[in-house]
Short mmCIF file of C-alpha atoms in Angstrom, two decimals:
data_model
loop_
_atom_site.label_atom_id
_atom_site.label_comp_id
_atom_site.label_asym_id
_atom_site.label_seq_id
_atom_site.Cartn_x
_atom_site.Cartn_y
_atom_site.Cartn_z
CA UNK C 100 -16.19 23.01 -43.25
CA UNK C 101 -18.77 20.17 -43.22
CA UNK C 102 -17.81 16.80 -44.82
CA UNK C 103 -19.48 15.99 -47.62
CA UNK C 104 -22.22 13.55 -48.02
CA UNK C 105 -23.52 11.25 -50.79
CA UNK C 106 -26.42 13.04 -50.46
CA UNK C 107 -24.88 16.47 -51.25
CA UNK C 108 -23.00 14.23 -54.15
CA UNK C 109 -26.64 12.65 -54.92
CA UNK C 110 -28.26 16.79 -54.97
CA UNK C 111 -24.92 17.83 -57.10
CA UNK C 112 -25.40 15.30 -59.40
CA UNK C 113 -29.19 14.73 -60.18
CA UNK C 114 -29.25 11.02 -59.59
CA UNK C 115 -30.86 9.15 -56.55
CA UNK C 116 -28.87 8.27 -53.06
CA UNK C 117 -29.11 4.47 -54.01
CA UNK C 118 -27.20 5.49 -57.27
CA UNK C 119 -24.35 7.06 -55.97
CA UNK C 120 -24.04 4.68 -53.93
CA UNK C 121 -24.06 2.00 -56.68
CA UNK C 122 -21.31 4.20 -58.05
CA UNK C 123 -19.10 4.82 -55.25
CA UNK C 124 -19.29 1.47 -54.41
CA UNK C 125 -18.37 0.16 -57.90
CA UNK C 126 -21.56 -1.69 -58.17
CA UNK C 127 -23.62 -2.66 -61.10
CA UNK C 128 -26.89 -0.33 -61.01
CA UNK C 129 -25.36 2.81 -63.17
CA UNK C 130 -24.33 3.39 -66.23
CA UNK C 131 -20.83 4.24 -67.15
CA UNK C 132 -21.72 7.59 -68.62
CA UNK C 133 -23.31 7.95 -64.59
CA UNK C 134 -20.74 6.25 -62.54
CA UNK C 135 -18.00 8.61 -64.07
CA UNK C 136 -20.25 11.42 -63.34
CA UNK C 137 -20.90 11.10 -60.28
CA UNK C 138 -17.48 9.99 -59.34
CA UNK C 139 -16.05 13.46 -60.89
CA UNK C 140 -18.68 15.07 -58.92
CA UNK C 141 -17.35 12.84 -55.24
CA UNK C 142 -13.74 13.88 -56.06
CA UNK C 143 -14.75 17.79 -56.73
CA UNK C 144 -16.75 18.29 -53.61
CA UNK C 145 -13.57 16.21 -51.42
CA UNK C 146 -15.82 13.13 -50.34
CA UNK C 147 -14.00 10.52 -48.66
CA UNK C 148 -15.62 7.65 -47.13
CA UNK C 149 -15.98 7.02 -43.82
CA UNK C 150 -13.39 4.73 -41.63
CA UNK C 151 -16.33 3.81 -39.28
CA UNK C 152 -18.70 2.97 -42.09
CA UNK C 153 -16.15 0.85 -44.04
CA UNK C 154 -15.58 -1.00 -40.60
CA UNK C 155 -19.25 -1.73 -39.65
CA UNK C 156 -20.13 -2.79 -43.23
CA UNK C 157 -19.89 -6.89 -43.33
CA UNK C 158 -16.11 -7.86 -43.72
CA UNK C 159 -15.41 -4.15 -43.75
CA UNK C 160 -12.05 -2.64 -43.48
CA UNK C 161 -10.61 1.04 -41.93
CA UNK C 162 -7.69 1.28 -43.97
CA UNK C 163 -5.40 1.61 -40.63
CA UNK C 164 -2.54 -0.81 -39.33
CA UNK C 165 -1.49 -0.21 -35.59
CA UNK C 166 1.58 -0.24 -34.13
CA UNK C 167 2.01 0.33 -29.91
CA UNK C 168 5.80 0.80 -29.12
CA UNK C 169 6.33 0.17 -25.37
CA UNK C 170 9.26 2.25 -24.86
CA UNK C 171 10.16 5.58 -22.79
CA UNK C 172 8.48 8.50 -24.93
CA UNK C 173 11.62 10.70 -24.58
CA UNK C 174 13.91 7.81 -26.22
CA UNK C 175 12.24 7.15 -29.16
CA UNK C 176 12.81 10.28 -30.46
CA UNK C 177 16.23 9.76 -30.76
CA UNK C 178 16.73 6.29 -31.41
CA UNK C 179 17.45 5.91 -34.98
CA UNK C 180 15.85 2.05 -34.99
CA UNK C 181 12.40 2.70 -34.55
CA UNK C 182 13.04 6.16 -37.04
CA UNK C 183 13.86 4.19 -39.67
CA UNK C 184 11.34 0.99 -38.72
CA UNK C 185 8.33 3.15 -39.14
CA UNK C 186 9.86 4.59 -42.44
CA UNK C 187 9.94 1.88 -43.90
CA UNK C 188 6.30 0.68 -43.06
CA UNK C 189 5.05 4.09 -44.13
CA UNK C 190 6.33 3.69 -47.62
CA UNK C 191 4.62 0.68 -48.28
CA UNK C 192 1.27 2.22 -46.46
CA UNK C 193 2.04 5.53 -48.79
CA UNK C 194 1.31 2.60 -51.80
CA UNK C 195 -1.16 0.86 -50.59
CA UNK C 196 -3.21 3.63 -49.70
CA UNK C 197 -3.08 3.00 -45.44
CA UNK C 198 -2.59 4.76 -42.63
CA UNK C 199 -0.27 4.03 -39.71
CA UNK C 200 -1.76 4.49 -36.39
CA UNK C 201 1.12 4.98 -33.84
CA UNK C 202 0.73 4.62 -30.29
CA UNK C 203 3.48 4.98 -27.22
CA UNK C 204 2.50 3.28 -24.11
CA UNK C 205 4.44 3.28 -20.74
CA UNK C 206 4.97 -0.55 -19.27
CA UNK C 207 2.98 -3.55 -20.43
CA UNK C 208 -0.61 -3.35 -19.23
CA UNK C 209 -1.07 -0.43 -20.97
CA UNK C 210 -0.26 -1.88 -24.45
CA UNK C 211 -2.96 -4.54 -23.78
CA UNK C 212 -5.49 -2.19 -23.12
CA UNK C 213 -4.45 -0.37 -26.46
CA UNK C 214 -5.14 -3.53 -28.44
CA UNK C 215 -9.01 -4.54 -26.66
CA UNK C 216 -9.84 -0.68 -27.08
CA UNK C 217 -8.81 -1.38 -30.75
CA UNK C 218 -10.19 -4.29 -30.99
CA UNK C 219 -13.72 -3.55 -29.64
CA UNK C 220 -13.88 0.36 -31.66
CA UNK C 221 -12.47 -1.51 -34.90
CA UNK C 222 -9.29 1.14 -35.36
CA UNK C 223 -7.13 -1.03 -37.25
CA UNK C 224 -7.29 -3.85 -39.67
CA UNK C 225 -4.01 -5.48 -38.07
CA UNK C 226 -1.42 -4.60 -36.04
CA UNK C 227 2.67 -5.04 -35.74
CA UNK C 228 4.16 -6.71 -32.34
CA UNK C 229 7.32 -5.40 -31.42
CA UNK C 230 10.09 -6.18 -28.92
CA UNK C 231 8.83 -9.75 -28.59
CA UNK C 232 8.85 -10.48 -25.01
CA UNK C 233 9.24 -14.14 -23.61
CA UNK C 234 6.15 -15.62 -22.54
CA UNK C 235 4.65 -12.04 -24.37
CA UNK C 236 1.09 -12.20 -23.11
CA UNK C 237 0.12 -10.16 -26.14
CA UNK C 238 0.12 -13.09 -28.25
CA UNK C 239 -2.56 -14.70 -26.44
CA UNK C 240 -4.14 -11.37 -26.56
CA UNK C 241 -4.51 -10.84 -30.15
CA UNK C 242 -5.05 -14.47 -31.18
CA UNK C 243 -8.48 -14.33 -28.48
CA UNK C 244 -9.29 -10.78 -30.83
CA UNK C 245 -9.03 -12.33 -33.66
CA UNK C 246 -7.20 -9.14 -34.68
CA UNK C 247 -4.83 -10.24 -37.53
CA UNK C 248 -1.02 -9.63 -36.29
CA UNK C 249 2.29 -10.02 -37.92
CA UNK C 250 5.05 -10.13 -35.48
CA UNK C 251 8.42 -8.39 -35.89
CA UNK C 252 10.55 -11.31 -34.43
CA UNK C 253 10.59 -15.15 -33.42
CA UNK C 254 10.23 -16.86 -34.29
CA UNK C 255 9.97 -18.74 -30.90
CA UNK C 256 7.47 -16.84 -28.61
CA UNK C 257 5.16 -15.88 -31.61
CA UNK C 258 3.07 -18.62 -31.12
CA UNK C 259 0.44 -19.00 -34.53
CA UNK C 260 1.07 -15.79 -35.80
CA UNK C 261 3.22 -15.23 -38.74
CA UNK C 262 6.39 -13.25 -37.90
CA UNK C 263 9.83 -11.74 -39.78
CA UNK C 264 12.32 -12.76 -37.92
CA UNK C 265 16.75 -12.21 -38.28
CA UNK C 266 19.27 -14.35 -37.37
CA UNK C 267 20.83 -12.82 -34.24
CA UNK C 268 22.39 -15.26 -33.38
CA UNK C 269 24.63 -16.26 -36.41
CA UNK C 270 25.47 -12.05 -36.42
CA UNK C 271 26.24 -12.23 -32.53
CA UNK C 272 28.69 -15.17 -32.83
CA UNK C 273 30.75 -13.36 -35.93
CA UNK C 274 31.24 -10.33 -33.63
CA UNK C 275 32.64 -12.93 -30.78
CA UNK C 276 34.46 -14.41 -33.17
CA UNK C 277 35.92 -11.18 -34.63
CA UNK C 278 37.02 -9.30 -31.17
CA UNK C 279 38.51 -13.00 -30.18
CA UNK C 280 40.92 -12.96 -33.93
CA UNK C 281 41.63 -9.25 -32.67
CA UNK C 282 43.46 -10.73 -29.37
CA UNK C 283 40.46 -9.65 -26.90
CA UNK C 284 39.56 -11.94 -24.25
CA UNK C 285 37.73 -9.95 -21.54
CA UNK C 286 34.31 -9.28 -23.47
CA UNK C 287 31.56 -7.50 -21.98
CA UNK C 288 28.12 -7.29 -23.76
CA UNK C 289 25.88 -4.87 -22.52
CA UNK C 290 22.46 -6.04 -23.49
CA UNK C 291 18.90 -4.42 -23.75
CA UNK C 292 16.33 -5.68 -21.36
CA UNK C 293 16.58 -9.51 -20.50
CA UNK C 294 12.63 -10.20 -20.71
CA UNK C 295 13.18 -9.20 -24.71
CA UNK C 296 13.50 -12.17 -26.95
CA UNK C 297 16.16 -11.08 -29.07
CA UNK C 298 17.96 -9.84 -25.63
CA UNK C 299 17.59 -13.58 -24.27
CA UNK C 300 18.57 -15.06 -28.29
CA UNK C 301 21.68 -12.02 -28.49
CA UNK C 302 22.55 -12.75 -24.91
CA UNK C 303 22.57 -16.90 -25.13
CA UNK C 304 24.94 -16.41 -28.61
CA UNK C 305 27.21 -14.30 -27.48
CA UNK C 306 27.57 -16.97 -24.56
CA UNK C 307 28.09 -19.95 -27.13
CA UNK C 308 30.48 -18.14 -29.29
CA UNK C 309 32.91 -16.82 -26.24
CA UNK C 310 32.76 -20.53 -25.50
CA UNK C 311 33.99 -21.71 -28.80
CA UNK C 312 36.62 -19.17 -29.20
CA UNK C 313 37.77 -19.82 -25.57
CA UNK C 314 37.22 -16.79 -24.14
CA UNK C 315 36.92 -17.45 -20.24
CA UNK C 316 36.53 -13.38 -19.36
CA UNK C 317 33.46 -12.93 -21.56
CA UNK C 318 30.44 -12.01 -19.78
CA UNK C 319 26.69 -10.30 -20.24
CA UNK C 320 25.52 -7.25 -17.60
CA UNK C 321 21.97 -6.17 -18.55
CA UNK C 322 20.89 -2.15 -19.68
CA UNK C 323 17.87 -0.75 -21.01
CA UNK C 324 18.56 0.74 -24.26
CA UNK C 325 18.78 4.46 -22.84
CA UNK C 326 21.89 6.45 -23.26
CA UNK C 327 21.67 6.82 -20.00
CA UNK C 328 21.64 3.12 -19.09
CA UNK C 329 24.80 3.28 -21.54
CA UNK C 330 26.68 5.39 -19.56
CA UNK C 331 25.85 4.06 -15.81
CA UNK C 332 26.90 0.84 -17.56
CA UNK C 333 30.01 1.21 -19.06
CA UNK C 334 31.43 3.48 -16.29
CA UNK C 335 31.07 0.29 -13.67
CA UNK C 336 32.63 -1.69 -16.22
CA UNK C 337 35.87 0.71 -17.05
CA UNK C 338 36.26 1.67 -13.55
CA UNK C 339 36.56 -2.23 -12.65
CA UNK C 340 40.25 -3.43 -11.82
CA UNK C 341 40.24 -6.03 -14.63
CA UNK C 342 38.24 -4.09 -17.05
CA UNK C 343 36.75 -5.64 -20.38
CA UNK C 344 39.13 -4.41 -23.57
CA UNK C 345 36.15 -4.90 -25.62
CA UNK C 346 32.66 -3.97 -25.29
CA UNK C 347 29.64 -5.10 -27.35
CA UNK C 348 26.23 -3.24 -26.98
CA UNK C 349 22.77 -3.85 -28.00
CA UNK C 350 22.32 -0.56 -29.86
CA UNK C 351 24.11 2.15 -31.46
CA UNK C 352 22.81 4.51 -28.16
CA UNK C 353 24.30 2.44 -25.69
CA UNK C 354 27.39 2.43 -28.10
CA UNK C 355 27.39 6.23 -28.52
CA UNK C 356 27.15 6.63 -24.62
CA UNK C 357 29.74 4.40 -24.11
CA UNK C 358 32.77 6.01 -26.50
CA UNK C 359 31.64 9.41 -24.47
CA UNK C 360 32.02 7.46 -21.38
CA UNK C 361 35.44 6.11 -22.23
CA UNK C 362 36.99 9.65 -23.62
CA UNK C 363 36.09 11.15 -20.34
CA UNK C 364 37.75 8.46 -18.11
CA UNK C 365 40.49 8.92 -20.34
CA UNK C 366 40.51 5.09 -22.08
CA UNK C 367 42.02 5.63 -25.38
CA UNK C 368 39.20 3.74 -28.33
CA UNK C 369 40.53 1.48 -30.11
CA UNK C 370 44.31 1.29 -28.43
CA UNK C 371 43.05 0.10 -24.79
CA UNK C 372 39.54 -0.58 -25.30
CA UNK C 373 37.38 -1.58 -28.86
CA UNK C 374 33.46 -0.76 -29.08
CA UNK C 375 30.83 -2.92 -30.98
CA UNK C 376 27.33 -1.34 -31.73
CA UNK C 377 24.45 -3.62 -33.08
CA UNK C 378 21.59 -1.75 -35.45
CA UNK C 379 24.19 0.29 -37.27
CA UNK C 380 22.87 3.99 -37.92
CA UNK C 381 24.30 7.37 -38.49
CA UNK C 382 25.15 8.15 -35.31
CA UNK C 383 27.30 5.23 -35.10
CA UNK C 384 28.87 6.83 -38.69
CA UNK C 385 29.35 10.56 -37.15
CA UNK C 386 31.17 9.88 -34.15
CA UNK C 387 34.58 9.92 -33.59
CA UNK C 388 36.12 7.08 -33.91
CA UNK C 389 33.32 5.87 -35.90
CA UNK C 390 31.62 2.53 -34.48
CA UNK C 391 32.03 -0.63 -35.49
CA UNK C 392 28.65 -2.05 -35.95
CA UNK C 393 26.02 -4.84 -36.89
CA UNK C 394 24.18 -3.14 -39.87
CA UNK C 395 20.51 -4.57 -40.82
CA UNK C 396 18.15 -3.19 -43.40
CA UNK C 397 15.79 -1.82 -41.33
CA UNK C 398 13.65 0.02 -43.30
CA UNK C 399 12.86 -3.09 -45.56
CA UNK C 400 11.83 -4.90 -42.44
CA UNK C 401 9.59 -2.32 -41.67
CA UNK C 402 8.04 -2.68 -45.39
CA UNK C 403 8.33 -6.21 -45.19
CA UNK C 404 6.05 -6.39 -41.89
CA UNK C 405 3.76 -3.80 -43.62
CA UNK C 406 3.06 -6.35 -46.47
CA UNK C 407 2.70 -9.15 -44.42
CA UNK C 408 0.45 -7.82 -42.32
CA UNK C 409 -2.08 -6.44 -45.53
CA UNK C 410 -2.06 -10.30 -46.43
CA UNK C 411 -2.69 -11.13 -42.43
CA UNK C 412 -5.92 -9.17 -42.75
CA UNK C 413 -7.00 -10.14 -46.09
CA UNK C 414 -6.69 -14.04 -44.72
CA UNK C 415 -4.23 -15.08 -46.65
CA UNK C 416 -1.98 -18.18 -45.06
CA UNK C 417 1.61 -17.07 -43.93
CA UNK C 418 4.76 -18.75 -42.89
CA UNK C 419 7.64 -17.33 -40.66
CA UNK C 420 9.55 -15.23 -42.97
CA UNK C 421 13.68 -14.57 -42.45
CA UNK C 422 15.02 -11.28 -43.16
CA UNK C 423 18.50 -10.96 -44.67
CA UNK C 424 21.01 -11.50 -41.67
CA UNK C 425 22.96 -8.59 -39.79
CA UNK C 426 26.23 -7.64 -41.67
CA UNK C 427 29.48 -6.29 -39.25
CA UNK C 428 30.68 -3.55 -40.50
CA UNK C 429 34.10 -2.87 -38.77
CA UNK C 430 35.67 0.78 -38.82
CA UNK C 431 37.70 2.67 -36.86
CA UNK C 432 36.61 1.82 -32.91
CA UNK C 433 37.81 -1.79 -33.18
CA UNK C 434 41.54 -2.50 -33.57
CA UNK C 435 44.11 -5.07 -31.75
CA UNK C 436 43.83 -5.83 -28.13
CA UNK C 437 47.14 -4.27 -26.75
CA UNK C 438 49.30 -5.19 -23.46
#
């Protein structure tokens, strides 16, 4: 069917073009009796306005907020982080009225050329940065666009633009801390990629804390996220003659892969070896022993950014903003380093 016009809302209603756009516009030019008229008329026949039009119009808007997630396709359909992350921004779109536009790009360059194309056609009103990289040329990017940007992390590395940011760190050094009162003193952490920010921050605690707490076995080996990388990972590590007793990964994935990794080379969890996930999610809840993990809100970050970023566009001034810390949850795949 053909979209309708204000002129087939001008025909339906008996009034002039100029009028109904007075009306549609909220402008004065109408009378009341008119304006509700014709907007009865607008919502009968299904008009909409245009994104395009809004966006040309001086200091004109598209209603859209964009969001380019730099990840393997096939992994983000599993990966209960970004599930619940774009939840929770598409709540608070669902009340503001916005859409999401979603895009999956596969290594860097890519996601640049997503944000000029943007940019130039006027998509989006904003976007989300995530997966803050160090020295993340997109900053410079979207500051040169003048395309309003919130960033989901920092808050070093987000140079001027506002950003919601967690303390990693402090939630990092209370898992040390916690496998070290346990009796474990070979730690391994198998982190996400090291050019990540929160890798790097994650990575540089858990140093710190195995520092503090004296722990001279403690060390970091770098993954990808995948439950692949999980695997590969952990079976190097529990094949090694002085294997860690305790392992600490960067996502509930990782975690996942690695309790199916340690049941097949027959390395009872928790009696020989203890597993901590960070990001907390269901799958971490329906395994067997279920996983110890670093819980977050996620979904409320993902509002959170969402409402940020609506104030990004409209120009209002923003400061970094902390979300609540990571909680540990411990359950049943953490228990007492034995001899």
């Amino acid at each position: 069917m053909r979209r309708p016009t204000i002129m087939d809302i001008a025909k339906a209603a008996g009034v002039s073009k100029g009028a109904v756009s007075y009306a549609l516009n909220d402008r004065p030019g109408v009378s009341k009796t008119t304006r509700a008229r014709i907007l009865a008329i607008a919502h009968d026949l299904g008009w909409a306005p245009s994104s395009t039009a809004r966006a040309l119009s001086p200091g004109g808007r598209v209603g859209a907020l964009g969001l380019v997630v730099d990840r393997p396709a096939r992994s983000l359909g599993v990966e209960p982080f970004f599930m619940q992350l774009v939840s929770g921004i598409e709540a608070e779109l669902a009340v503001t009225g916005m859409d999401l536009l979603l895009q999956v790009t596969e290594d860097a360059e890519a996601e640049l050329a997503v944000y000029r194309r943007w940019a130039a056609e006027r998509r989006v009103d904003g976007v989300i940065l995530v997966d803050l990289r160090v020295d993340d040329a997109r900053v410079a990017l979207v500051e040169d666009l003048a395309l309003p940007a919130v960033v989901l992390g920092g808050p070093d590395g987000a140079g001027t633009l506002p950003c919601l940011y967690s303390d990693d760190a402090a939630s990092m050094r209370e898992v040390v801390h916690y496998l070290a009162a346990l009796g474990h003193e070979r730690i391994a952490h198998v982190s996400g990629p090291g050019g990540l920010v929160h890798s790097r921050v994650r990575s540089q605690a858990f140093e710190r804390a195995a520092a503090e707490a004296g722990l001279c076995e403690a060390f970091t080996i770098e993954a990808d996220y995948t439950g692949e990388a999980g695997t590969r990972t952990t079976r190097r590590l529990l094949a090694r003659s002085d294997r860690p007793t305790a392992l600490v990964y960067d996502n509930d994935l990782m975690a996942v892969a690695g309790l199916g990794v340690a049941r097949e080379m027959g390395v009872d969890v928790p009696s020989r070896l203890s597993i901590v996930a960070w990001e907390d999610s269901v799958l971490c809840q329906l395994v067997r022993p279920s996983l110890t993990a670093v819980s977050r809100d996620v979904p409320f970050c993902g509002g959170e950014v969402a409402r940020m970023l609506a104030l990004a566009v409209a120009a209002e001034p923003l400061q970094p903003r902390e979300a609540p810390r990571g909680e540990l949850h411990p359950r049943a795949s953490t228990g007492p380093r034995r001899a």
